[in-house]
CSV table of C-alpha atoms in Angstrom, one decimal:
chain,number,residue,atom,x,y,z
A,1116,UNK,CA,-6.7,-9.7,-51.8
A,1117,UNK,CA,-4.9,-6.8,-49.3
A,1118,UNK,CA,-8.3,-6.1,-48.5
A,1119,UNK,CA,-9.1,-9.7,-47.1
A,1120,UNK,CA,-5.3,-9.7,-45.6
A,1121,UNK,CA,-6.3,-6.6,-43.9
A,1122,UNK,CA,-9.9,-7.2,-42.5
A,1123,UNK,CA,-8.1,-10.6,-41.2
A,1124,UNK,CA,-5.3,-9.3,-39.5
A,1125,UNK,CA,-7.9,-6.1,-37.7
A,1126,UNK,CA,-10.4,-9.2,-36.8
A,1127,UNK,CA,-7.3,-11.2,-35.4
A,1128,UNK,CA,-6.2,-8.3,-33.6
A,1129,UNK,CA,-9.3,-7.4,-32.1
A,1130,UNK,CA,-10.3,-11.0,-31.2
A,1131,UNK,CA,-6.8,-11.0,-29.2
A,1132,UNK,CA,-6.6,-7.6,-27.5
A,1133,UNK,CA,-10.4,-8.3,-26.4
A,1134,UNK,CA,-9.6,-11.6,-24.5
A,1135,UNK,CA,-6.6,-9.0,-22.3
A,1136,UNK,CA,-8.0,-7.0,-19.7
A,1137,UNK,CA,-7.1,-4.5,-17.4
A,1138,UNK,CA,-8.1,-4.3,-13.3
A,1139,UNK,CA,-7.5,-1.1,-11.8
A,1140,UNK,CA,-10.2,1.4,-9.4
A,1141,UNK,CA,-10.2,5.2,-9.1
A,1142,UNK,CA,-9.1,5.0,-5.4
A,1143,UNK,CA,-6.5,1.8,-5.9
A,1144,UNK,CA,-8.4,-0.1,-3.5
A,1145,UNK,CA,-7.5,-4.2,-4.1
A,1146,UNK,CA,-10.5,-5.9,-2.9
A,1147,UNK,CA,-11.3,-9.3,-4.2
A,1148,UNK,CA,-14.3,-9.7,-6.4
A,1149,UNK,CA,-15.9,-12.2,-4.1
A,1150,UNK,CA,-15.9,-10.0,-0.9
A,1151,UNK,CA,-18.9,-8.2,-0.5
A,1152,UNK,CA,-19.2,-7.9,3.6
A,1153,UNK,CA,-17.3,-5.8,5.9
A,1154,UNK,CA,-17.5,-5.5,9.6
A,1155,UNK,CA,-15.9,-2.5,11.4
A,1156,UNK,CA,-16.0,-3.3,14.9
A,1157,UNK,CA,-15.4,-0.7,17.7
A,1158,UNK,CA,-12.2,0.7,18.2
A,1159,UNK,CA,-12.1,1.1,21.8
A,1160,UNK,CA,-9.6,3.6,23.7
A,1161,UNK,CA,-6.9,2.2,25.6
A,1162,UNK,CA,-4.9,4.6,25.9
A,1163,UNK,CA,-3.8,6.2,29.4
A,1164,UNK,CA,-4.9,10.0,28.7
A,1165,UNK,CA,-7.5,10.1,25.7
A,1166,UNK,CA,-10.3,12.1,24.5
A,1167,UNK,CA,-13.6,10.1,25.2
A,1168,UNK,CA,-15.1,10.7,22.0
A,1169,UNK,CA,-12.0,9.8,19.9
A,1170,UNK,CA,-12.9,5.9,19.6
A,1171,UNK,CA,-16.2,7.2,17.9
A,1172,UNK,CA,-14.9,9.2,15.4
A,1173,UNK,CA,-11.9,7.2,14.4
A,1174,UNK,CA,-14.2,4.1,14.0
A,1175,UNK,CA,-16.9,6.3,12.0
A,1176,UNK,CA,-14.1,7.7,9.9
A,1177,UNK,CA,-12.5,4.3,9.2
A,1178,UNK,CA,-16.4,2.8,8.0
A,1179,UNK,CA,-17.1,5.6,6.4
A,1180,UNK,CA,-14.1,5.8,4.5
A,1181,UNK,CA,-14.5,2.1,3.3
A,1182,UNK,CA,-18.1,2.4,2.3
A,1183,UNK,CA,-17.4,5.4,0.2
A,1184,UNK,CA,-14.3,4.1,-1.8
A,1185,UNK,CA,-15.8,0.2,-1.8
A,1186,UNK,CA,-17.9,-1.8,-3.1
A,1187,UNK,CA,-18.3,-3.6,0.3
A,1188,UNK,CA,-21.3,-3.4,2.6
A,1189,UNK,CA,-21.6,-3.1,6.2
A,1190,UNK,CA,-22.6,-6.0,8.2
A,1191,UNK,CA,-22.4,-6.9,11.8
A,1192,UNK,CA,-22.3,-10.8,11.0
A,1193,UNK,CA,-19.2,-12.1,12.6
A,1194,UNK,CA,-18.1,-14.1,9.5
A,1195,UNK,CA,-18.0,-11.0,7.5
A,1196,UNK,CA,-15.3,-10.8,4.5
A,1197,UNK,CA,-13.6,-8.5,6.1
A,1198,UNK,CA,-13.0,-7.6,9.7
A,1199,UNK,CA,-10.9,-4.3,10.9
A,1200,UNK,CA,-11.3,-4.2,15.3
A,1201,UNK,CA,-8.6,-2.6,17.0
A,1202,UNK,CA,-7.7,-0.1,20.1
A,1203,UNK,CA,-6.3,3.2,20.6
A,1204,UNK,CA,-2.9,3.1,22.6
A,1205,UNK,CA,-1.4,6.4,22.5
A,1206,UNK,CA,-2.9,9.7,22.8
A,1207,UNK,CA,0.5,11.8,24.1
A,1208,UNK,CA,1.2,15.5,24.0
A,1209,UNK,CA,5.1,16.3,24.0
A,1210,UNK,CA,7.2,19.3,23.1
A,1211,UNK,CA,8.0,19.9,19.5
A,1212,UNK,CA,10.2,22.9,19.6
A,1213,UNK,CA,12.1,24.7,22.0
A,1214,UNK,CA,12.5,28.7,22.3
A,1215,UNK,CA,16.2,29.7,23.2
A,1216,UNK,CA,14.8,30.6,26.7
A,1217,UNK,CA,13.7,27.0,27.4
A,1218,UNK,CA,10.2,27.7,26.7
A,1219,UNK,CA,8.2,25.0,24.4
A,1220,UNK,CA,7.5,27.0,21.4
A,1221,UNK,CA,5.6,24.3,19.7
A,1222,UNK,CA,3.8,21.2,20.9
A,1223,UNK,CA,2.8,18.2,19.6
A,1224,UNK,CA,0.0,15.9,20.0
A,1225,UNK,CA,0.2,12.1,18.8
A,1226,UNK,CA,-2.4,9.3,18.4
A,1227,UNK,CA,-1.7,5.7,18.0
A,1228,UNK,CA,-3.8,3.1,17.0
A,1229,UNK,CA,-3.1,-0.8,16.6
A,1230,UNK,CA,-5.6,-2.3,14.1
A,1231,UNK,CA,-6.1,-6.3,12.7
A,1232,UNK,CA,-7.6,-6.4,9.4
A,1233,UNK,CA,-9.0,-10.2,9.1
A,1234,UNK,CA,-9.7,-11.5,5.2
A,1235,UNK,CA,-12.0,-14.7,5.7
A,1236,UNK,CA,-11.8,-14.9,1.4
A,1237,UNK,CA,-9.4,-14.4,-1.5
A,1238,UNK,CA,-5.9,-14.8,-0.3
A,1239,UNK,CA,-6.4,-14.3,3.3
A,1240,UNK,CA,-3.3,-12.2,3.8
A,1241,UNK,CA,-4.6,-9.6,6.5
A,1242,UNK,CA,-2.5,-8.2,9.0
A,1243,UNK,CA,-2.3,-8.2,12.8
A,1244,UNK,CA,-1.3,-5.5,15.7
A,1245,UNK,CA,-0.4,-3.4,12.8
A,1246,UNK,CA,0.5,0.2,14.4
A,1247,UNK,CA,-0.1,3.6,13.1
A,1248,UNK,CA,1.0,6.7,14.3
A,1249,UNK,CA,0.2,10.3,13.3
A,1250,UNK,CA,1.0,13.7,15.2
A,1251,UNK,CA,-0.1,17.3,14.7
A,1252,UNK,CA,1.4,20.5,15.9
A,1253,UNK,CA,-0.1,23.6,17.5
A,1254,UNK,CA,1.1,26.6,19.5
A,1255,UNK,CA,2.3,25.5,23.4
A,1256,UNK,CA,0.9,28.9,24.4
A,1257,UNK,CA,-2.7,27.3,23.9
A,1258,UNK,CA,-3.5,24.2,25.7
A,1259,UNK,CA,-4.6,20.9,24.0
A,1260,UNK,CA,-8.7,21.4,24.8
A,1261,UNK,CA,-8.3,24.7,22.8
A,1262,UNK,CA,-6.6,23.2,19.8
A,1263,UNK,CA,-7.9,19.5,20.2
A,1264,UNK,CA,-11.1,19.8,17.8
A,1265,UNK,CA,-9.0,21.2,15.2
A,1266,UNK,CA,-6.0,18.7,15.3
A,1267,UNK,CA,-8.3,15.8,15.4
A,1268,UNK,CA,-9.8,17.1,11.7
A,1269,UNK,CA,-6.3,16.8,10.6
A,1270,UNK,CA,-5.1,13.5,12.4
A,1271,UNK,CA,-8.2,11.1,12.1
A,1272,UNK,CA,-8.6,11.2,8.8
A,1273,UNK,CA,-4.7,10.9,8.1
A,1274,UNK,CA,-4.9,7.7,10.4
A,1275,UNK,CA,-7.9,6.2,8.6
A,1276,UNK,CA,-6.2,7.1,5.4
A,1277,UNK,CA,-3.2,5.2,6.7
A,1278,UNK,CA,-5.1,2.0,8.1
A,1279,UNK,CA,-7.3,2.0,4.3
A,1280,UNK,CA,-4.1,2.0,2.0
A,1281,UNK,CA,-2.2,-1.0,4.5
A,1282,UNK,CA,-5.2,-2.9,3.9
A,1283,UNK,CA,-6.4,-2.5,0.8
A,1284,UNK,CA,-3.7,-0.7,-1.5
A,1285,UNK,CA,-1.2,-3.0,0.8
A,1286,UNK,CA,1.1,0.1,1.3
């Protein structure tokens, strides 16, 4: 008799804890289960001073980035799931520290980019003229050609990281 009591009970148990499930990814992306298309359009440079290869790499970083950590495919169909298009609209170097004899002992060099993330399916909450900003340091003895290839490894990827977890981890 405990042994029927018991063998009902584990059955019962299982048969409830296997209807619960659990939705979670290794990279927290949030996509819905019935996008499958992306289209990453061409994030042009609009900003006054900029480096002409800059839109390339920050648009190849940002598909990139969304192939590898999605399930979604690249398309170039205009009703895609998903749409990211966008422009760069700052590319600025400023001071970052001063020496006590007026001399820049650091400088700083800051890219902005304004993205739209479009969501044609699931709840359709994208986002519009969403800004993001990063900056990277480097000695003001140098100038910015010297340094630039360097600082650009460390300020695309932090961009693209940026634009990935608004849209996807909504952060």
């Amino acid at each position: 008799m405990v042994r029927t009591i018991s063998f009902l009970v584990s059955i019962s148990l299982w048969l409830i804890l296997g209807g619960c499930s659990i939705k979670y990814s290794a990279n927290g992306a949030s996509i819905d289960p019935e996008a499958k298309t992306v289209l990453v359009r061409f994030i042009e440079n609009r900003a006054p001073q900029n480096n002409p290869q800059l839109s390339q790499k920050v648009t190849e970083k940002l598909r990139t980035k969304i192939l590898a950590q999605t399930r979604l495919t690249q398309t170039n169909d205009q009703n895609a799931d998903y749409e990211f298009k966008g422009t760069i609209t700052g590319y600025s170097v400023s001071n970052a520290a001063v020496t006590d004899v007026d001399k820049p002992a650091s400088a700083r060099l800051t890219i902005t980019i304004n993205i739209t993330f479009i969501k044609r399916i699931g709840d359709k909450k994208g986002f519009t003229s969403q800004s993001f900003s990063r900056s990277a340091d480097f000695d003001a003895g140098k100038t910015v050609t010297e340094v630039e290839p360097r600082l650009l490894e460390e300020i695309v990827p932090n961009l693209v990281d940026d634009v990935f977890n608004r849209a996807f981890a909504n952060w």
